[in-house]
Amino acid sequence: LSAVVLWGIFWLGNYFSTLLFPFAESQIGGIYNMKSGENYWVVGLLLLFVIGPAEEIFWRGYVQQRLGKRFSVAGSMIIATAVYTLVHIASFNFMLIMAAMVCGAFWGLMYCWNKNLLPLIISHALWDVSVFILFPIA
């Protein structure tokens, strides 16, 4: 359900971003072009079983959890989300950076709420496959 909700957030974000920012459509297209020419089955399986789970294990299971030992629950979520967002600055793609911020905050809040990585891993993996392979937004 959380993957569906996040997909809906991105659908709305795509709609409003393309109205507000003249560069949004080309930058979003650039994100999707990263997988062009690749085998969709391979990309889908990597997203489902490697990339999504690995990101949650690292960002929520390690980074946010470690920050939680030093900061409040809210503080650890905000810092982890900020760092996750900043990692994407190297792409020079504003839309990707904003997408990372939304995803980081969404899954970070989920982790604050239940402290269980399994729902986050499932959500992230299903969202990745949905937004990049099954139901692309752009």
GROMACS .gro file of N, CA, C and O in nm:
model
  552
    1LEU      N    1   0.082  -0.120   0.000
    1LEU     CA    2   0.000   0.000   0.000
    1LEU      C    3   0.087   0.126   0.000
    1LEU      O    4   0.057   0.222  -0.071
    2SER      N    5   0.195   0.124   0.077
    2SER     CA    6   0.282   0.242   0.082
    2SER      C    7   0.346   0.268  -0.054
    2SER      O    8   0.365   0.384  -0.092
    3ALA      N    9   0.380   0.164  -0.129
    3ALA     CA   10   0.437   0.182  -0.263
    3ALA      C   11   0.336   0.248  -0.355
    3ALA      O   12   0.371   0.336  -0.435
    4VAL      N   13   0.209   0.211  -0.342
    4VAL     CA   14   0.102   0.271  -0.423
    4VAL      C   15   0.084   0.418  -0.386
    4VAL      O   16   0.071   0.505  -0.473
    5VAL      N   17   0.084   0.447  -0.256
    5VAL     CA   18   0.071   0.586  -0.210
    5VAL      C   19   0.187   0.669  -0.263
    5VAL      O   20   0.166   0.780  -0.314
    6LEU      N   21   0.308   0.618  -0.253
    6LEU     CA   22   0.425   0.693  -0.301
    6LEU      C   23   0.419   0.712  -0.453
    6LEU      O   24   0.453   0.820  -0.502
    7TRP      N   25   0.373   0.611  -0.527
    7TRP     CA   26   0.358   0.626  -0.671
    7TRP      C   27   0.259   0.739  -0.700
    7TRP      O   28   0.283   0.822  -0.788
    8GLY      N   29   0.149   0.745  -0.624
    8GLY     CA   30   0.051   0.853  -0.640
    8GLY      C   31   0.111   0.990  -0.610
    8GLY      O   32   0.083   1.087  -0.681
    9ILE      N   33   0.192   0.998  -0.507
    9ILE     CA   34   0.261   1.123  -0.474
    9ILE      C   35   0.349   1.166  -0.592
    9ILE      O   36   0.352   1.283  -0.629
   10PHE      N   37   0.418   1.071  -0.651
   10PHE     CA   38   0.504   1.103  -0.765
   10PHE      C   39   0.424   1.140  -0.889
   10PHE      O   40   0.465   1.225  -0.967
   11TRP      N   41   0.310   1.078  -0.908
   11TRP     CA   42   0.224   1.115  -1.020
   11TRP      C   43   0.180   1.261  -1.005
   11TRP      O   44   0.187   1.338  -1.100
   12LEU      N   45   0.136   1.297  -0.884
   12LEU     CA   46   0.098   1.437  -0.858
   12LEU      C   47   0.219   1.529  -0.871
   12LEU      O   48   0.208   1.639  -0.927
   13GLY      N   49   0.331   1.486  -0.819
   13GLY     CA   50   0.454   1.565  -0.829
   13GLY      C   51   0.493   1.589  -0.973
   13GLY      O   52   0.535   1.700  -1.010
   14ASN      N   53   0.479   1.488  -1.057
   14ASN     CA   54   0.510   1.504  -1.199
   14ASN      C   55   0.416   1.605  -1.263
   14ASN      O   56   0.459   1.693  -1.337
   15TYR      N   57   0.289   1.596  -1.231
   15TYR     CA   58   0.190   1.687  -1.288
   15TYR      C   59   0.222   1.833  -1.252
   15TYR      O   60   0.230   1.919  -1.338
   16PHE      N   61   0.241   1.857  -1.122
   16PHE     CA   62   0.266   1.995  -1.078
   16PHE      C   63   0.405   2.044  -1.116
   16PHE      O   64   0.423   2.162  -1.147
   17SER      N   65   0.504   1.957  -1.114
   17SER     CA   66   0.640   1.997  -1.150
   17SER      C   67   0.647   2.043  -1.295
   17SER      O   68   0.714   2.141  -1.326
   18THR      N   69   0.579   1.970  -1.383
   18THR     CA   70   0.584   2.009  -1.525
   18THR      C   71   0.507   2.138  -1.550
   18THR      O   72   0.536   2.209  -1.646
   19LEU      N   73   0.413   2.171  -1.462
   19LEU     CA   74   0.345   2.301  -1.473
   19LEU      C   75   0.433   2.415  -1.421
   19LEU      O   76   0.432   2.524  -1.477
   20LEU      N   77   0.509   2.388  -1.316
   20LEU     CA   78   0.587   2.492  -1.249
   20LEU      C   79   0.727   2.514  -1.308
   20LEU      O   80   0.776   2.627  -1.308
   21PHE      N   81   0.789   2.407  -1.353
   21PHE     CA   82   0.929   2.416  -1.396
   21PHE      C   83   0.941   2.376  -1.543
   21PHE      O   84   0.912   2.262  -1.578
   22PRO      N   85   0.988   2.466  -1.627
   22PRO     CA   86   1.001   2.433  -1.770
   22PRO      C   87   1.100   2.319  -1.797
   22PRO      O   88   1.090   2.250  -1.896
   23PHE      N   89   1.194   2.298  -1.707
   23PHE     CA   90   1.297   2.196  -1.725
   23PHE      C   91   1.256   2.060  -1.671
   23PHE      O   92   1.326   1.960  -1.691
   24ALA      N   93   1.143   2.052  -1.601
   24ALA     CA   94   1.105   1.928  -1.531
   24ALA      C   95   1.091   1.810  -1.625
   24ALA      O   96   1.144   1.701  -1.597
   25GLU      N   97   1.022   1.829  -1.735
   25GLU     CA   98   0.996   1.716  -1.825
   25GLU      C   99   1.125   1.655  -1.879
   25GLU      O  100   1.142   1.533  -1.881
   26SER      N  101   1.220   1.738  -1.920
   26SER     CA  102   1.345   1.685  -1.974
   26SER      C  103   1.429   1.618  -1.865
   26SER      O  104   1.494   1.516  -1.890
   27GLN      N  105   1.427   1.674  -1.744
   27GLN     CA  106   1.504   1.612  -1.635
   27GLN      C  107   1.443   1.479  -1.591
   27GLN      O  108   1.515   1.385  -1.563
   28ILE      N  109   1.311   1.473  -1.587
   28ILE     CA  110   1.245   1.347  -1.552
   28ILE      C  111   1.273   1.244  -1.662
   28ILE      O  112   1.303   1.128  -1.634
   29GLY      N  113   1.267   1.289  -1.787
   29GLY     CA  114   1.301   1.200  -1.898
   29GLY      C  115   1.443   1.149  -1.887
   29GLY      O  116   1.472   1.033  -1.919
   30GLY      N  117   1.533   1.235  -1.841
   30GLY     CA  118   1.673   1.195  -1.822
   30GLY      C  119   1.688   1.084  -1.720
   30GLY      O  120   1.775   0.997  -1.733
   31ILE      N  121   1.605   1.087  -1.617
   31ILE     CA  122   1.609   0.980  -1.516
   31ILE      C  123   1.569   0.847  -1.580
   31ILE      O  124   1.633   0.744  -1.560
   32TYR      N  125   1.464   0.850  -1.660
   32TYR     CA  126   1.419   0.728  -1.727
   32TYR      C  127   1.516   0.682  -1.834
   32TYR      O  128   1.527   0.562  -1.861
   33ASN      N  129   1.587   0.774  -1.897
   33ASN     CA  130   1.683   0.737  -2.001
   33ASN      C  131   1.801   0.659  -1.947
   33ASN      O  132   1.872   0.594  -2.024
   34MET      N  133   1.825   0.665  -1.816
   34MET     CA  134   1.938   0.592  -1.758
   34MET      C  135   1.926   0.442  -1.783
   34MET      O  136   2.026   0.372  -1.788
   35LYS      N  137   1.804   0.393  -1.797
   35LYS     CA  138   1.786   0.250  -1.816
   35LYS      C  139   1.760   0.214  -1.962
   35LYS      O  140   1.743   0.097  -1.994
   36SER      N  141   1.760   0.312  -2.052
   36SER     CA  142   1.732   0.283  -2.192
   36SER      C  143   1.840   0.194  -2.251
   36SER      O  144   1.958   0.206  -2.220
   37GLY      N  145   1.796   0.101  -2.334
   37GLY     CA  146   1.889   0.007  -2.394
   37GLY      C  147   1.920  -0.113  -2.307
   37GLY      O  148   1.987  -0.206  -2.350
   38GLU      N  149   1.873  -0.111  -2.184
   38GLU     CA  150   1.897  -0.222  -2.092
   38GLU      C  151   1.781  -0.320  -2.098
   38GLU      O  152   1.669  -0.284  -2.131
   39ASN      N  153   1.806  -0.443  -2.063
   39ASN     CA  154   1.703  -0.545  -2.058
   39ASN      C  155   1.610  -0.515  -1.940
   39ASN      O  156   1.655  -0.510  -1.825
   40TYR      N  157   1.481  -0.497  -1.969
   40TYR     CA  158   1.385  -0.461  -1.864
   40TYR      C  159   1.374  -0.568  -1.756
   40TYR      O  160   1.353  -0.537  -1.640
   41TRP      N  161   1.388  -0.694  -1.795
   41TRP     CA  162   1.382  -0.801  -1.695
   41TRP      C  163   1.499  -0.790  -1.597
   41TRP      O  164   1.481  -0.805  -1.476
   42VAL      N  165   1.617  -0.765  -1.650
   42VAL     CA  166   1.736  -0.754  -1.565
   42VAL      C  167   1.723  -0.632  -1.473
   42VAL      O  168   1.745  -0.642  -1.352
   43VAL      N  169   1.684  -0.519  -1.530
   43VAL     CA  170   1.666  -0.397  -1.450
   43VAL      C  171   1.560  -0.420  -1.343
   43VAL      O  172   1.580  -0.387  -1.225
   44GLY      N  173   1.447  -0.479  -1.381
   44GLY     CA  174   1.339  -0.505  -1.285
   44GLY      C  175   1.383  -0.597  -1.173
   44GLY      O  176   1.354  -0.571  -1.055
   45LEU      N  177   1.453  -0.704  -1.206
   45LEU     CA  178   1.499  -0.797  -1.103
   45LEU      C  179   1.602  -0.732  -1.010
   45LEU      O  180   1.601  -0.756  -0.889
   46LEU      N  181   1.692  -0.651  -1.068
   46LEU     CA  182   1.790  -0.580  -0.984
   46LEU      C  183   1.721  -0.482  -0.890
   46LEU      O  184   1.757  -0.474  -0.772
   47LEU      N  185   1.623  -0.407  -0.942
   47LEU     CA  186   1.549  -0.313  -0.858
   47LEU      C  187   1.475  -0.386  -0.746
   47LEU      O  188   1.475  -0.342  -0.631
   48LEU      N  189   1.412  -0.497  -0.781
   48LEU     CA  190   1.329  -0.570  -0.686
   48LEU      C  191   1.408  -0.643  -0.579
   48LEU      O  192   1.373  -0.639  -0.461
   49PHE      N  193   1.519  -0.706  -0.619
   49PHE     CA  194   1.589  -0.793  -0.525
   49PHE      C  195   1.723  -0.741  -0.475
   49PHE      O  196   1.777  -0.795  -0.379
   50VAL      N  197   1.778  -0.638  -0.539
   50VAL     CA  198   1.910  -0.588  -0.496
   50VAL      C  199   1.904  -0.441  -0.457
   50VAL      O  200   1.932  -0.404  -0.342
   51ILE      N  201   1.870  -0.354  -0.552
   51ILE     CA  202   1.883  -0.210  -0.531
   51ILE      C  203   1.789  -0.158  -0.422
   51ILE      O  204   1.835  -0.094  -0.327
   52GLY      N  205   1.659  -0.185  -0.435
   52GLY     CA  206   1.564  -0.138  -0.333
   52GLY      C  207   1.596  -0.190  -0.194
   52GLY      O  208   1.608  -0.112  -0.099
   53PRO      N  209   1.611  -0.323  -0.180
   53PRO     CA  210   1.645  -0.375  -0.047
   53PRO      C  211   1.777  -0.321   0.008
   53PRO      O  212   1.786  -0.285   0.126
   54ALA      N  213   1.880  -0.312  -0.077
   54ALA     CA  214   2.011  -0.263  -0.030
   54ALA      C  215   2.002  -0.118   0.017
   54ALA      O  216   2.064  -0.082   0.119
   55GLU      N  217   1.927  -0.036  -0.054
   55GLU     CA  218   1.914   0.104  -0.012
   55GLU      C  219   1.846   0.114   0.124
   55GLU      O  220   1.887   0.193   0.209
   56GLU      N  221   1.743   0.036   0.147
   56GLU     CA  222   1.675   0.043   0.277
   56GLU      C  223   1.762  -0.011   0.389
   56GLU      O  224   1.766   0.046   0.498
   57ILE      N  225   1.832  -0.119   0.362
   57ILE     CA  226   1.921  -0.175   0.465
   57ILE      C  227   2.027  -0.072   0.502
   57ILE      O  228   2.058  -0.054   0.620
   58PHE      N  229   2.081  -0.003   0.402
   58PHE     CA  230   2.184   0.096   0.432
   58PHE      C  231   2.125   0.224   0.492
   58PHE      O  232   2.167   0.265   0.601
   59TRP      N  233   2.031   0.289   0.424
   59TRP     CA  234   1.986   0.422   0.466
   59TRP      C  235   1.901   0.421   0.592
   59TRP      O  236   1.915   0.509   0.676
   60ARG      N  237   1.811   0.327   0.606
   60ARG     CA  238   1.729   0.323   0.727
   60ARG      C  239   1.789   0.227   0.830
   60ARG      O  240   1.800   0.259   0.947
   61GLY      N  241   1.831   0.109   0.785
   61GLY     CA  242   1.881   0.009   0.877
   61GLY      C  243   2.017   0.041   0.936
   61GLY      O  244   2.049  -0.003   1.046
   62TYR      N  245   2.096   0.119   0.865
   62TYR     CA  246   2.228   0.155   0.919
   62TYR      C  247   2.235   0.303   0.952
   62TYR      O  248   2.253   0.341   1.068
   63VAL      N  249   2.219   0.390   0.852
   63VAL     CA  250   2.240   0.534   0.872
   63VAL      C  251   2.139   0.591   0.972
   63VAL      O  252   2.177   0.650   1.073
   64GLN      N  253   2.011   0.576   0.943
   64GLN     CA  254   1.910   0.635   1.032
   64GLN      C  255   1.912   0.571   1.170
   64GLN      O  256   1.897   0.640   1.271
   65GLN      N  257   1.935   0.441   1.175
   65GLN     CA  258   1.942   0.373   1.305
   65GLN      C  259   2.061   0.424   1.387
   65GLN      O  260   2.047   0.452   1.506
   66ARG      N  261   2.176   0.439   1.325
   66ARG     CA  262   2.295   0.490   1.396
   66ARG      C  263   2.274   0.635   1.441
   66ARG      O  264   2.312   0.672   1.552
   67LEU      N  265   2.216   0.717   1.356
   67LEU     CA  266   2.187   0.855   1.393
   67LEU      C  267   2.089   0.860   1.511
   67LEU      O  268   2.096   0.950   1.594
   68GLY      N  269   1.999   0.762   1.517
   68GLY     CA  270   1.901   0.755   1.626
   68GLY      C  271   1.965   0.734   1.762
   68GLY      O  272   1.906   0.765   1.865
   69LYS      N  273   2.086   0.684   1.764
   69LYS     CA  274   2.158   0.666   1.891
   69LYS      C  275   2.215   0.797   1.942
   69LYS      O  276   2.247   0.810   2.059
   70ARG      N  277   2.227   0.894   1.853
   70ARG     CA  278   2.286   1.022   1.889
   70ARG      C  279   2.185   1.136   1.891
   70ARG      O  280   2.202   1.233   1.962
   71PHE      N  281   2.079   1.123   1.809
   71PHE     CA  282   1.980   1.229   1.795
   71PHE      C  283   1.840   1.174   1.825
   71PHE      O  284   1.822   1.053   1.837
   72SER      N  285   1.745   1.263   1.831
   72SER     CA  286   1.606   1.221   1.851
   72SER      C  287   1.558   1.142   1.729
   72SER      O  288   1.623   1.143   1.624
   73VAL      N  289   1.443   1.080   1.742
   73VAL     CA  290   1.386   1.006   1.630
   73VAL      C  291   1.365   1.098   1.510
   73VAL      O  292   1.404   1.067   1.398
   74ALA      N  293   1.306   1.214   1.536
   74ALA     CA  294   1.282   1.311   1.428
   74ALA      C  295   1.414   1.363   1.372
   74ALA      O  296   1.431   1.375   1.250
   75GLY      N  297   1.508   1.393   1.459
   75GLY     CA  298   1.637   1.444   1.415
   75GLY      C  299   1.712   1.344   1.329
   75GLY      O  300   1.769   1.380   1.226
   76SER      N  301   1.709   1.217   1.368
   76SER     CA  302   1.778   1.114   1.289
   76SER      C  303   1.713   1.098   1.153
   76SER      O  304   1.782   1.079   1.052
   77MET      N  305   1.580   1.108   1.146
   77MET     CA  306   1.510   1.097   1.018
   77MET      C  307   1.544   1.215   0.928
   77MET      O  308   1.573   1.198   0.810
   78ILE      N  309   1.545   1.334   0.984
   78ILE     CA  310   1.575   1.454   0.905
   78ILE      C  311   1.718   1.451   0.853
   78ILE      O  312   1.744   1.480   0.736
   79ILE      N  313   1.813   1.415   0.938
   79ILE     CA  314   1.953   1.410   0.896
   79ILE      C  315   1.974   1.302   0.791
   79ILE      O  316   2.040   1.325   0.689
   80ALA      N  317   1.918   1.183   0.813
   80ALA     CA  318   1.933   1.075   0.716
   80ALA      C  319   1.872   1.114   0.581
   80ALA      O  320   1.931   1.088   0.475
   81THR      N  321   1.757   1.179   0.584
   81THR     CA  322   1.692   1.224   0.460
   81THR      C  323   1.777   1.330   0.391
   81THR      O  324   1.794   1.328   0.269
   82ALA      N  325   1.833   1.422   0.469
   82ALA     CA  326   1.917   1.527   0.411
   82ALA      C  327   2.041   1.468   0.344
   82ALA      O  328   2.077   1.507   0.232
   83VAL      N  329   2.105   1.373   0.409
   83VAL     CA  330   2.225   1.311   0.352
   83VAL      C  331   2.188   1.231   0.227
   83VAL      O  332   2.256   1.239   0.125
   84TYR      N  333   2.078   1.156   0.233
   84TYR     CA  334   2.031   1.079   0.116
   84TYR      C  335   2.003   1.173   0.000
   84TYR      O  336   2.037   1.144  -0.115
   85THR      N  337   1.945   1.288   0.029
   85THR     CA  338   1.918   1.388  -0.075
   85THR      C  339   2.048   1.444  -0.130
   85THR      O  340   2.066   1.455  -0.252
   86LEU      N  341   2.140   1.480  -0.043
   86LEU     CA  342   2.267   1.540  -0.085
   86LEU      C  343   2.351   1.446  -0.172
   86LEU      O  344   2.423   1.492  -0.260
   87VAL      N  345   2.341   1.317  -0.149
   87VAL     CA  346   2.413   1.220  -0.231
   87VAL      C  347   2.375   1.234  -0.378
   87VAL      O  348   2.456   1.213  -0.467
   88HIS      N  349   2.252   1.275  -0.404
   88HIS     CA  350   2.202   1.285  -0.541
   88HIS      C  351   2.239   1.418  -0.610
   88HIS      O  352   2.212   1.435  -0.728
   89ILE      N  353   2.302   1.509  -0.538
   89ILE     CA  354   2.340   1.638  -0.597
   89ILE      C  355   2.440   1.619  -0.711
   89ILE      O  356   2.437   1.694  -0.809
   90ALA      N  357   2.523   1.517  -0.703
   90ALA     CA  358   2.622   1.492  -0.808
   90ALA      C  359   2.558   1.469  -0.945
   90ALA      O  360   2.624   1.482  -1.047
   91SER      N  361   2.428   1.435  -0.947
   91SER     CA  362   2.359   1.412  -1.074
   91SER      C  363   2.329   1.543  -1.147
   91SER      O  364   2.304   1.542  -1.267
   92PHE      N  365   2.331   1.655  -1.075
   92PHE     CA  366   2.294   1.786  -1.129
   92PHE      C  367   2.154   1.784  -1.190
   92PHE      O  368   2.124   1.858  -1.284
   93ASN      N  369   2.070   1.697  -1.140
   93ASN     CA  370   1.933   1.683  -1.188
   93ASN      C  371   1.840   1.721  -1.073
   93ASN      O  372   1.820   1.644  -0.980
   94PHE      N  373   1.785   1.843  -1.080
   94PHE     CA  374   1.699   1.894  -0.974
   94PHE      C  375   1.583   1.801  -0.944
   94PHE      O  376   1.549   1.778  -0.827
   95MET      N  377   1.522   1.745  -1.047
   95MET     CA  378   1.406   1.659  -1.026
   95MET      C  379   1.446   1.529  -0.954
   95MET      O  380   1.373   1.480  -0.869
   96LEU      N  381   1.562   1.475  -0.986
   96LEU     CA  382   1.611   1.355  -0.917
   96LEU      C  383   1.642   1.387  -0.771
   96LEU      O  384   1.611   1.309  -0.681
   97ILE      N  385   1.700   1.502  -0.746
   97ILE     CA  386   1.732   1.544  -0.609
   97ILE      C  387   1.603   1.557  -0.527
   97ILE      O  388   1.595   1.510  -0.414
   98MET      N  389   1.502   1.620  -0.586
   98MET     CA  390   1.373   1.635  -0.516
   98MET      C  391   1.306   1.500  -0.496
   98MET      O  392   1.247   1.474  -0.391
   99ALA      N  393   1.317   1.411  -0.595
   99ALA     CA  394   1.260   1.277  -0.582
   99ALA      C  395   1.327   1.202  -0.467
   99ALA      O  396   1.261   1.135  -0.387
  100ALA      N  397   1.459   1.215  -0.457
  100ALA     CA  398   1.533   1.151  -0.348
  100ALA      C  399   1.488   1.205  -0.213
  100ALA      O  400   1.473   1.130  -0.117
  101MET      N  401   1.464   1.336  -0.206
  101MET     CA  402   1.420   1.396  -0.080
  101MET      C  403   1.282   1.341  -0.041
  101MET      O  404   1.260   1.304   0.075
  102VAL      N  405   1.191   1.334  -0.136
  102VAL     CA  406   1.056   1.284  -0.107
  102VAL      C  407   1.062   1.137  -0.064
  102VAL      O  408   1.003   1.099   0.038
  103CYS      N  409   1.136   1.056  -0.138
  103CYS     CA  410   1.147   0.914  -0.103
  103CYS      C  411   1.216   0.895   0.032
  103CYS      O  412   1.171   0.815   0.115
  104GLY      N  413   1.325   0.967   0.053
  104GLY     CA  414   1.396   0.956   0.179
  104GLY      C  415   1.309   0.992   0.298
  104GLY      O  416   1.309   0.924   0.400
  105ALA      N  417   1.232   1.099   0.284
  105ALA     CA  418   1.142   1.141   0.392
  105ALA      C  419   1.030   1.039   0.412
  105ALA      O  420   0.995   1.005   0.525
  106PHE      N  421   0.974   0.990   0.301
  106PHE     CA  422   0.864   0.894   0.308
  106PHE      C  423   0.906   0.767   0.381
  106PHE      O  424   0.845   0.725   0.478
  107TRP      N  425   1.015   0.705   0.333
  107TRP     CA  426   1.061   0.581   0.397
  107TRP      C  427   1.123   0.607   0.534
  107TRP      O  428   1.116   0.523   0.623
  108GLY      N  429   1.182   0.724   0.552
  108GLY     CA  430   1.234   0.760   0.684
  108GLY      C  431   1.124   0.771   0.787
  108GLY      O  432   1.138   0.726   0.901
  109LEU      N  433   1.011   0.831   0.748
  109LEU     CA  434   0.895   0.839   0.838
  109LEU      C  435   0.838   0.701   0.866
  109LEU      O  436   0.799   0.672   0.979
  110MET      N  437   0.834   0.617   0.764
  110MET     CA  438   0.787   0.480   0.786
  110MET      C  439   0.874   0.409   0.889
  110MET      O  440   0.824   0.338   0.976
  111TYR      N  441   1.005   0.430   0.878
  111TYR     CA  442   1.096   0.366   0.973
  111TYR      C  443   1.076   0.422   1.114
  111TYR      O  444   1.079   0.347   1.211
  112CYS      N  445   1.054   0.552   1.125
  112CYS     CA  446   1.027   0.612   1.256
  112CYS      C  447   0.903   0.551   1.318
  112CYS      O  448   0.896   0.531   1.439
  113TRP      N  449   0.805   0.524   1.234
  113TRP     CA  450   0.676   0.475   1.281
  113TRP      C  451   0.683   0.331   1.331
  113TRP      O  452   0.627   0.298   1.435
  114ASN      N  453   0.754   0.243   1.257
  114ASN     CA  454   0.748   0.102   1.298
  114ASN      C  455   0.882   0.034   1.326
  114ASN      O  456   0.884  -0.078   1.372
  115LYS      N  457   0.995   0.099   1.295
  115LYS     CA  458   1.129   0.045   1.323
  115LYS      C  459   1.151  -0.095   1.265
  115LYS      O  460   1.231  -0.172   1.315
  116ASN      N  461   1.077  -0.128   1.160
  116ASN     CA  462   1.087  -0.259   1.098
  116ASN      C  463   1.129  -0.240   0.952
  116ASN      O  464   1.059  -0.175   0.876
  117LEU      N  465   1.242  -0.299   0.915
  117LEU     CA  466   1.293  -0.282   0.779
  117LEU      C  467   1.215  -0.359   0.674
  117LEU      O  468   1.211  -0.317   0.558
  118LEU      N  469   1.151  -0.468   0.710
  118LEU     CA  470   1.084  -0.551   0.610
  118LEU      C  471   0.977  -0.475   0.531
  118LEU      O  472   0.978  -0.480   0.407
  119PRO      N  473   0.886  -0.401   0.595
  119PRO     CA  474   0.789  -0.325   0.515
  119PRO      C  475   0.854  -0.219   0.426
  119PRO      O  476   0.808  -0.194   0.315
  120LEU      N  477   0.964  -0.160   0.473
  120LEU     CA  478   1.035  -0.061   0.392
  120LEU      C  479   1.102  -0.125   0.271
  120LEU      O  480   1.100  -0.069   0.161
  121ILE      N  481   1.161  -0.240   0.291
  121ILE     CA  482   1.225  -0.312   0.182
  121ILE      C  483   1.122  -0.348   0.076
  121ILE      O  484   1.143  -0.327  -0.044
  122ILE      N  485   1.008  -0.401   0.120
  122ILE     CA  486   0.902  -0.436   0.026
  122ILE      C  487   0.850  -0.313  -0.045
  122ILE      O  488   0.834  -0.312  -0.167
  123SER      N  489   0.824  -0.206   0.029
  123SER     CA  490   0.774  -0.082  -0.029
  123SER      C  491   0.871  -0.026  -0.132
  123SER      O  492   0.832   0.009  -0.244
  124HIS      N  493   0.997  -0.018  -0.095
  124HIS     CA  494   1.098   0.039  -0.184
  124HIS      C  495   1.112  -0.046  -0.311
  124HIS      O  496   1.115   0.007  -0.422
  125ALA      N  497   1.121  -0.176  -0.293
  125ALA     CA  498   1.138  -0.266  -0.408
  125ALA      C  499   1.018  -0.258  -0.502
  125ALA      O  500   1.035  -0.248  -0.624
  126LEU      N  501   0.897  -0.262  -0.447
  126LEU     CA  502   0.777  -0.255  -0.531
  126LEU      C  503   0.762  -0.119  -0.596
  126LEU      O  504   0.721  -0.109  -0.712
  127TRP      N  505   0.797  -0.013  -0.523
  127TRP     CA  506   0.789   0.121  -0.582
  127TRP      C  507   0.888   0.135  -0.697
  127TRP      O  508   0.854   0.185  -0.804
  128ASP      N  509   1.012   0.090  -0.677
  128ASP     CA  510   1.113   0.097  -0.782
  128ASP      C  511   1.064   0.029  -0.910
  128ASP      O  512   1.071   0.086  -1.019
  129VAL      N  513   1.016  -0.094  -0.896
  129VAL     CA  514   0.972  -0.169  -1.014
  129VAL      C  515   0.850  -0.102  -1.076
  129VAL      O  516   0.838  -0.093  -1.198
  130SER      N  517   0.761  -0.050  -0.993
  130SER     CA  518   0.640   0.016  -1.044
  130SER      C  519   0.674   0.142  -1.121
  130SER      O  520   0.627   0.162  -1.234
  131VAL      N  521   0.754   0.230  -1.062
  131VAL     CA  522   0.779   0.361  -1.122
  131VAL      C  523   0.877   0.354  -1.239
  131VAL      O  524   0.868   0.435  -1.330
  132PHE      N  525   0.967   0.257  -1.238
  132PHE     CA  526   1.067   0.250  -1.344
  132PHE      C  527   1.035   0.149  -1.454
  132PHE      O  528   1.080   0.165  -1.566
  133ILE      N  529   0.958   0.043  -1.423
  133ILE     CA  530   0.935  -0.062  -1.521
  133ILE      C  531   0.786  -0.077  -1.557
  133ILE      O  532   0.749  -0.067  -1.674
  134LEU      N  533   0.701  -0.099  -1.458
  134LEU     CA  534   0.562  -0.134  -1.486
  134LEU      C  535   0.474  -0.015  -1.521
  134LEU      O  536   0.396  -0.020  -1.616
  135PHE      N  537   0.483   0.092  -1.443
  135PHE     CA  538   0.396   0.208  -1.461
  135PHE      C  539   0.477   0.338  -1.457
  135PHE      O  540   0.461   0.419  -1.366
  136PRO      N  541   0.567   0.358  -1.554
  136PRO     CA  542   0.647   0.481  -1.553
  136PRO      C  543   0.558   0.605  -1.559
  136PRO      O  544   0.454   0.603  -1.624
  137ILE      N  545   0.599   0.707  -1.490
  137ILE     CA  546   0.517   0.829  -1.480
  137ILE      C  547   0.544   0.922  -1.596
  137ILE      O  548   0.453   0.985  -1.646
  138ALA      N  549   0.667   0.932  -1.640
  138ALA     CA  550   0.699   1.025  -1.751
  138ALA      C  551   0.674   0.959  -1.884
  138ALA      O  552   0.690   0.841  -1.900
   0.00000   0.00000   0.00000
